[in-house]
Short mmCIF file of C-alpha atoms in Angstrom, two decimals:
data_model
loop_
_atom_site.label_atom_id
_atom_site.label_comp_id
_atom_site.label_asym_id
_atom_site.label_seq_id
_atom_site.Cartn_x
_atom_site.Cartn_y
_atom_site.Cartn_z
CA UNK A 1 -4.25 15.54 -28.52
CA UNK A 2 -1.54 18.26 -27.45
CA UNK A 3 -1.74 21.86 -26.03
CA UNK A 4 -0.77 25.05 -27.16
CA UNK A 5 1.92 26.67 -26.65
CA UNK A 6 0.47 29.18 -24.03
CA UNK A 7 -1.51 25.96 -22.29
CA UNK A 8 2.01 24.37 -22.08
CA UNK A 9 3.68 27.25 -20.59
CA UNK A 10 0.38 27.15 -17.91
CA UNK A 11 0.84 23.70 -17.31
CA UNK A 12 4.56 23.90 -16.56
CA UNK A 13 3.83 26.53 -14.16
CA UNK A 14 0.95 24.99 -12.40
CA UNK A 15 3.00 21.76 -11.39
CA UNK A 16 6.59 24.28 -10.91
CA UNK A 17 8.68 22.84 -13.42
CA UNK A 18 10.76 24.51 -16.00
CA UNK A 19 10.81 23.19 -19.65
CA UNK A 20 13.22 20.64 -19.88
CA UNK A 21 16.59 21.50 -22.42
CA UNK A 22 16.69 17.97 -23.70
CA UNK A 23 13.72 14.99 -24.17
CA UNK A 24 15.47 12.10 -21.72
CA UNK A 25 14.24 10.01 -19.36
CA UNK A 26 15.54 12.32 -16.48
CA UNK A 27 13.55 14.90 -17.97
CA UNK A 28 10.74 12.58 -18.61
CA UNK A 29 10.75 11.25 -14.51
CA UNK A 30 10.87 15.05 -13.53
CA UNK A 31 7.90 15.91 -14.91
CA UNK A 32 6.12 12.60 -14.32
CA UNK A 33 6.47 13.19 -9.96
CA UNK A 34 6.14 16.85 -10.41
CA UNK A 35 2.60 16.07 -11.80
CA UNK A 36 2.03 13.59 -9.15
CA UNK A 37 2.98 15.76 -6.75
CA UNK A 38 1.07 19.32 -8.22
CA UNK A 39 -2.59 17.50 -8.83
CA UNK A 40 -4.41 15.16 -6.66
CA UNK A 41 -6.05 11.90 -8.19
CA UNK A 42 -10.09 12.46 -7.59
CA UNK A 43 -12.93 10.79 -8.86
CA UNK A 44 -15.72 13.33 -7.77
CA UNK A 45 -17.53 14.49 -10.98
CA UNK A 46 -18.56 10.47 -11.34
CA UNK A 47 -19.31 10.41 -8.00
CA UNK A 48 -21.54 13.03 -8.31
CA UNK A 49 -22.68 12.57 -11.52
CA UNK A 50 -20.85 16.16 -12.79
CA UNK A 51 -19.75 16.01 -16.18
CA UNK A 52 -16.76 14.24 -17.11
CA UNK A 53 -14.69 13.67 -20.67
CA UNK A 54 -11.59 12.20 -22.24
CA UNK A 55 -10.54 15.40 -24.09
CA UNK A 56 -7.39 16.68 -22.52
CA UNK A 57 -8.28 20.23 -23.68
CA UNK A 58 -11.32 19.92 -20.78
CA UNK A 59 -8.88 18.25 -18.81
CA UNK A 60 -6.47 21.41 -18.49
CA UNK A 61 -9.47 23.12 -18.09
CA UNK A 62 -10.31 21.26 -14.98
CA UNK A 63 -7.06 20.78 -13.30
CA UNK A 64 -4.71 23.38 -14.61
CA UNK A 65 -7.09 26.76 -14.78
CA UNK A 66 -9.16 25.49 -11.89
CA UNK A 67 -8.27 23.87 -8.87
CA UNK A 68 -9.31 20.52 -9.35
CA UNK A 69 -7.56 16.91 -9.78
CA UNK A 70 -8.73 14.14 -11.92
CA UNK A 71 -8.76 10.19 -12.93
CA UNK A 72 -7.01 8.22 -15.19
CA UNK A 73 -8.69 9.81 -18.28
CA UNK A 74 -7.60 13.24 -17.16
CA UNK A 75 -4.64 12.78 -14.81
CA UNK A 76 -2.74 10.41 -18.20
CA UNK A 77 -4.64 12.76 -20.72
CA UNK A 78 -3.20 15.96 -19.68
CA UNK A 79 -0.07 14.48 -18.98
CA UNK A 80 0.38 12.81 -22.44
CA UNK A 81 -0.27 16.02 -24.35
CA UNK A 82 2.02 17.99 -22.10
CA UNK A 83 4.46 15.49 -23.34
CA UNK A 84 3.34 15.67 -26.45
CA UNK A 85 3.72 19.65 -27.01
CA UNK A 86 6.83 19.55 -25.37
CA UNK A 87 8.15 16.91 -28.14
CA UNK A 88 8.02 13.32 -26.46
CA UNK A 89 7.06 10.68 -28.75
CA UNK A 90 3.33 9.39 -26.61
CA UNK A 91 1.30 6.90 -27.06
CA UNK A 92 -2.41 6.29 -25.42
CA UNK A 93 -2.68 2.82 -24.57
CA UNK A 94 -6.13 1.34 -23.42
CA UNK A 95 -6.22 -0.64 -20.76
CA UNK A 96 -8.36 -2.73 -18.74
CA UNK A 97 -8.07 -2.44 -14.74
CA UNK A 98 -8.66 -5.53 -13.30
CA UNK A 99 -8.98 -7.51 -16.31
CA UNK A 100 -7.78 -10.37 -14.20
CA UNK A 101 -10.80 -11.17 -12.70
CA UNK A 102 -13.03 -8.42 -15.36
CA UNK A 103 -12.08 -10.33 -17.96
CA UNK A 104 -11.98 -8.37 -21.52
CA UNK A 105 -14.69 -6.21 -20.50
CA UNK A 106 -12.45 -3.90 -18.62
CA UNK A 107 -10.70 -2.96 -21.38
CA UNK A 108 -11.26 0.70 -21.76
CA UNK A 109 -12.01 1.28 -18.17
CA UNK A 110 -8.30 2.77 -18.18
CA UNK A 111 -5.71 5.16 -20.23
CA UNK A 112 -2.09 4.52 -19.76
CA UNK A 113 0.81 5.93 -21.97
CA UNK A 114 3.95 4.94 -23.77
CA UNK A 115 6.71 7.16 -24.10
CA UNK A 116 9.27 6.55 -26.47
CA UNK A 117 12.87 7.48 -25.87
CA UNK A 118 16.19 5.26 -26.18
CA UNK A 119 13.46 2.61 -25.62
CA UNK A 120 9.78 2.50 -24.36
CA UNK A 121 8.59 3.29 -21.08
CA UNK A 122 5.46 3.50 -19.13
CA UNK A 123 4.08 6.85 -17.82
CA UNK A 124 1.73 6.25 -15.18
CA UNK A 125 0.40 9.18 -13.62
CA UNK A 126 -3.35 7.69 -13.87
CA UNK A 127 -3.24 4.76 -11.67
CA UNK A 128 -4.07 6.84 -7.90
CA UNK A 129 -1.53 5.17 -5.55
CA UNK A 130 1.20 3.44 -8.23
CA UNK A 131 4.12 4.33 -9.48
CA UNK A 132 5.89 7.96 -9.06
CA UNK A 133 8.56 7.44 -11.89
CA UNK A 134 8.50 6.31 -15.60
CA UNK A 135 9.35 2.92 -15.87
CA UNK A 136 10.40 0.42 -18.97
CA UNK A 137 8.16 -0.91 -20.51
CA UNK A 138 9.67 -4.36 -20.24
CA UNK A 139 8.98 -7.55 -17.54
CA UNK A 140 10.29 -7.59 -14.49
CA UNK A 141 9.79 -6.38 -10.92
CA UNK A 142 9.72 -2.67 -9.47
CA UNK A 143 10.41 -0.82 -6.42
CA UNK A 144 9.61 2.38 -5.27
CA UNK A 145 10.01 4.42 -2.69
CA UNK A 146 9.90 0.92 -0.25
CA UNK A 147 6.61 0.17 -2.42
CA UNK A 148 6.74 -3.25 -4.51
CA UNK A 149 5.15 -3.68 -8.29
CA UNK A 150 6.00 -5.29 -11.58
CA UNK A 151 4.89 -5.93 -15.34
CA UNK A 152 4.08 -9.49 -16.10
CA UNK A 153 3.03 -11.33 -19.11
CA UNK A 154 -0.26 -12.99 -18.76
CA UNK A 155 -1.25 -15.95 -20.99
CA UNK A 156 -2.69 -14.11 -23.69
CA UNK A 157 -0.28 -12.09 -24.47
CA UNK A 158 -1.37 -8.81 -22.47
CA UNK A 159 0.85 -7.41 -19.96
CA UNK A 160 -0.18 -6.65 -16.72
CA UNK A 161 0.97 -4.47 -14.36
CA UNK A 162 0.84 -5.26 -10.64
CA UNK A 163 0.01 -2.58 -8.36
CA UNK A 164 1.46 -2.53 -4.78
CA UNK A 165 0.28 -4.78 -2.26
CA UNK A 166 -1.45 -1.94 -0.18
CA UNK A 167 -2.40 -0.42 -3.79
CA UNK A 168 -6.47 0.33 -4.69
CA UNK A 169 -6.71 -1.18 -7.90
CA UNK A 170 -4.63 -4.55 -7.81
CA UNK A 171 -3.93 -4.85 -11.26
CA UNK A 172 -4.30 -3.09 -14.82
CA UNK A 173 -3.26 -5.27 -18.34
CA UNK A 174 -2.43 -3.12 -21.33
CA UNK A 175 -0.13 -3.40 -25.03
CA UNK A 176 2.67 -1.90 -25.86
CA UNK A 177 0.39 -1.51 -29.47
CA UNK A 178 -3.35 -1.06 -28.39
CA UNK A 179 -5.38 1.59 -28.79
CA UNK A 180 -8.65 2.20 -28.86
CA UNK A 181 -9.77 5.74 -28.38
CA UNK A 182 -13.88 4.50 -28.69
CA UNK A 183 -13.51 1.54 -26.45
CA UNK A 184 -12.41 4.32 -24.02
CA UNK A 185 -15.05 6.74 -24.55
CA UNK A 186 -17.95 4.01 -24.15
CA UNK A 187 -16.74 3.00 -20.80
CA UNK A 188 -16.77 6.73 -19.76
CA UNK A 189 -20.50 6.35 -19.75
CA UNK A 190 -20.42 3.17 -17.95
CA UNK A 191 -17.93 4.34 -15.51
CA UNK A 192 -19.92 8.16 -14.84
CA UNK A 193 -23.38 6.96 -15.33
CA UNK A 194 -24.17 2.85 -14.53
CA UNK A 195 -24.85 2.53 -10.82
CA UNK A 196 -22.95 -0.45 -11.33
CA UNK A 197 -19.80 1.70 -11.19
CA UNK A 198 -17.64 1.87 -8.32
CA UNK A 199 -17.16 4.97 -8.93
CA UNK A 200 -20.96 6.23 -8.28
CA UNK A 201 -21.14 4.41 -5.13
CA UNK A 202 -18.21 5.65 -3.70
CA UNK A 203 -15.85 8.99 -3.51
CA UNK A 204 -12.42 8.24 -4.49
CA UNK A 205 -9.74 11.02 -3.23
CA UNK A 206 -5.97 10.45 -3.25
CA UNK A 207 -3.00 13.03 -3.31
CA UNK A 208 0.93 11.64 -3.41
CA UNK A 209 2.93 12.37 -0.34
CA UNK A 210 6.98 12.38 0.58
CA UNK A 211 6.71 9.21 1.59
CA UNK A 212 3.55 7.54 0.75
CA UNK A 213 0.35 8.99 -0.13
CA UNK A 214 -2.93 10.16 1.51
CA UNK A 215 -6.38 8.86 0.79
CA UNK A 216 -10.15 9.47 1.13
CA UNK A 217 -12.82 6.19 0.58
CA UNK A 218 -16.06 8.09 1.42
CA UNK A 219 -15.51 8.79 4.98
CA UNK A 220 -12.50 7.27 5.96
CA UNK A 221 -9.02 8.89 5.16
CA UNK A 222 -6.08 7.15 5.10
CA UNK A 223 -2.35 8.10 5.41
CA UNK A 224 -0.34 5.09 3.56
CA UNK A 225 3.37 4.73 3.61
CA UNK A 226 5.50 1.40 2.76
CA UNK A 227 5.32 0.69 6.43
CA UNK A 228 2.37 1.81 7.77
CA UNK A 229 -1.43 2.67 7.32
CA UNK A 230 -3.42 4.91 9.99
CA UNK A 231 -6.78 5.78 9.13
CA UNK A 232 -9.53 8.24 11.01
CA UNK A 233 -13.09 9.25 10.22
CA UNK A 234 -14.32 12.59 8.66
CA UNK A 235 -17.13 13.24 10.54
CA UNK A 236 -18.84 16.58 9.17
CA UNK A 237 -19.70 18.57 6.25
CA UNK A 238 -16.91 21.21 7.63
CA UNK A 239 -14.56 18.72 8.47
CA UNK A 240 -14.98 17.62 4.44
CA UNK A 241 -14.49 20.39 2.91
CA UNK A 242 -11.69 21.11 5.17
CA UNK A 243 -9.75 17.90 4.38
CA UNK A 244 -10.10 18.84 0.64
CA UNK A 245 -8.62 22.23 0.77
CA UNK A 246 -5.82 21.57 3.06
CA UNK A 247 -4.64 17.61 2.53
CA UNK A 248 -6.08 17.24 -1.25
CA UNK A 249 -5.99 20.65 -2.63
CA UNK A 250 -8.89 21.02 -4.54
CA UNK A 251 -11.39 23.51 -4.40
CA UNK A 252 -14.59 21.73 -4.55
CA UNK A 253 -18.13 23.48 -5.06
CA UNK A 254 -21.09 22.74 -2.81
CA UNK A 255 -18.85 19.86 -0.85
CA UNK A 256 -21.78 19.97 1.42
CA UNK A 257 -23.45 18.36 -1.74
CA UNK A 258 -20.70 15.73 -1.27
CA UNK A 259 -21.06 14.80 2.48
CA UNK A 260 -24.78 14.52 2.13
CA UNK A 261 -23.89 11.85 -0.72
CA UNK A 262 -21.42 9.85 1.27
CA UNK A 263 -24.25 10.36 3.86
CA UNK A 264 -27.06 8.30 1.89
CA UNK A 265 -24.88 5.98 0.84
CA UNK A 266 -23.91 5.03 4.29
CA UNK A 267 -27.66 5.01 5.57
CA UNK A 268 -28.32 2.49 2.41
CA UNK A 269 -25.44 0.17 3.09
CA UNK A 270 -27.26 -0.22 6.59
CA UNK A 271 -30.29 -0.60 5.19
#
């Protein structure tokens, strides 16, 4: 799972960085917050029940030729065969988010990546509000830009890593070894299609900041930094599609689809 030469040379351009002279971990972190920083983290097409895959060929599709963002599938897909054509040594991992409380049924329900270079690290671009920098893969606490995580060992030999304390998803356990490319693509379904899903019964939205990062839970948007959180309500179908051109980025079709969504849903939760 890599890109072309000519989809590399698009990719490079869409998040503004040139390619790197030498495969290091300084080139490796450059890349890993200019991605951050180019494409926003969005789960809309489960939301809305749009078609989604794990193929990183639709996923430059998607977010490189169009103007769209994506999850963990895309956001670590495309970045892992970016890394990949450009000569890094990747690995897809499967992991489980929130296998803490899950249990071993979450495992799938996330992609993470190993990149091998004087020794392994974790690339992370998948995980919405974590980490902006590779990391080693090794225990031991993290800090970031005032934000707080870390990779433990759990009791079964997993490790997990610990998302901030402000973070969405709390937790996600992984190995440095597994992978398992069809445990992944059956809980694609689950994830797109069961209304059990969090991500059908609610829109998901977050874009990496300076300091921090902005994000949408239906409709309340949030601007997060280590030291604060302020929140305010979007209130129309105009004000919607506003906040995802300007703040997110993303050039969404029929948003007014979208508000009318987030609509129902809060008319059923007061039901």
């Amino acid at each position: 799972m890599t890109l072309t030469s000519g989809q590399l040379d698009a990719y490079l351009a869409r998040i503004e960085v040139d390619r790197p002279v030498s495969l290091d971990v300084v080139s490796l972190s450059r890349l890993h917050r200019a991605h951050l920083m180019a494409f926003t983290w969005e789960a809309l097409d489960a939301f809305m029940g749009w078609p989604s895959s794990i193929a990183p060929a639709v996923a430059f599709a998607k977010m490189v030729e169009g103007q769209r963002g994506g999850w963990c599938y895309e956001m670590n897909g495309l970045f892992g065969a970016a890394l990949a054509a450009l000569g890094f040594r990747v690995t897809r991992l499967c992991g489980g988010v929130d296998r803490e409380t899950m249990g071993d049924i979450a495992i799938g329900n996330h992609l993470t990546l190993r990149i091998d270079l004087d020794r392994p690290y974790l690339a992370e671009v998948g995980l919405a509000d974590a980490i902006v920098d590779p990391v080693p893969l090794a225990v031991g606490p993290i800090s970031q830009r005032g934000f707080d995580f870390s990779i433990a060992s759990t009791d079964d030999g997993w490790l997990r890593f610990n998302n901030h304390a402000k973070g969405i998803a709390h937790s996600f356990d992984f190995r440095p070894d597994h992978c398992d490319e069809a445990a992944i693509a059956a809980t694609l379904g689950w994830l797109t299609q069961d209304p059990g899903s969090p991500f059908t019964n609610a829109l998901a939205i977050l874009r990496h900041t300076a300091d921090g990062y902005v994000a949408l839970k239906n409709d309340c948007l949030r601007k997060v930094t280590p030291d604060s959180v302020n929140e305010q309500r979007i209130t129309s179908a105009d004000h919607l599609a506003d906040t995802f051109e300007t703040i997110f980025k993303l050039d969404i079709p029929k948003s007014g689809d979208v508000w009318e969504k987030i609509q129902t849903i809060g008319r059923d939760e007061v039901a």
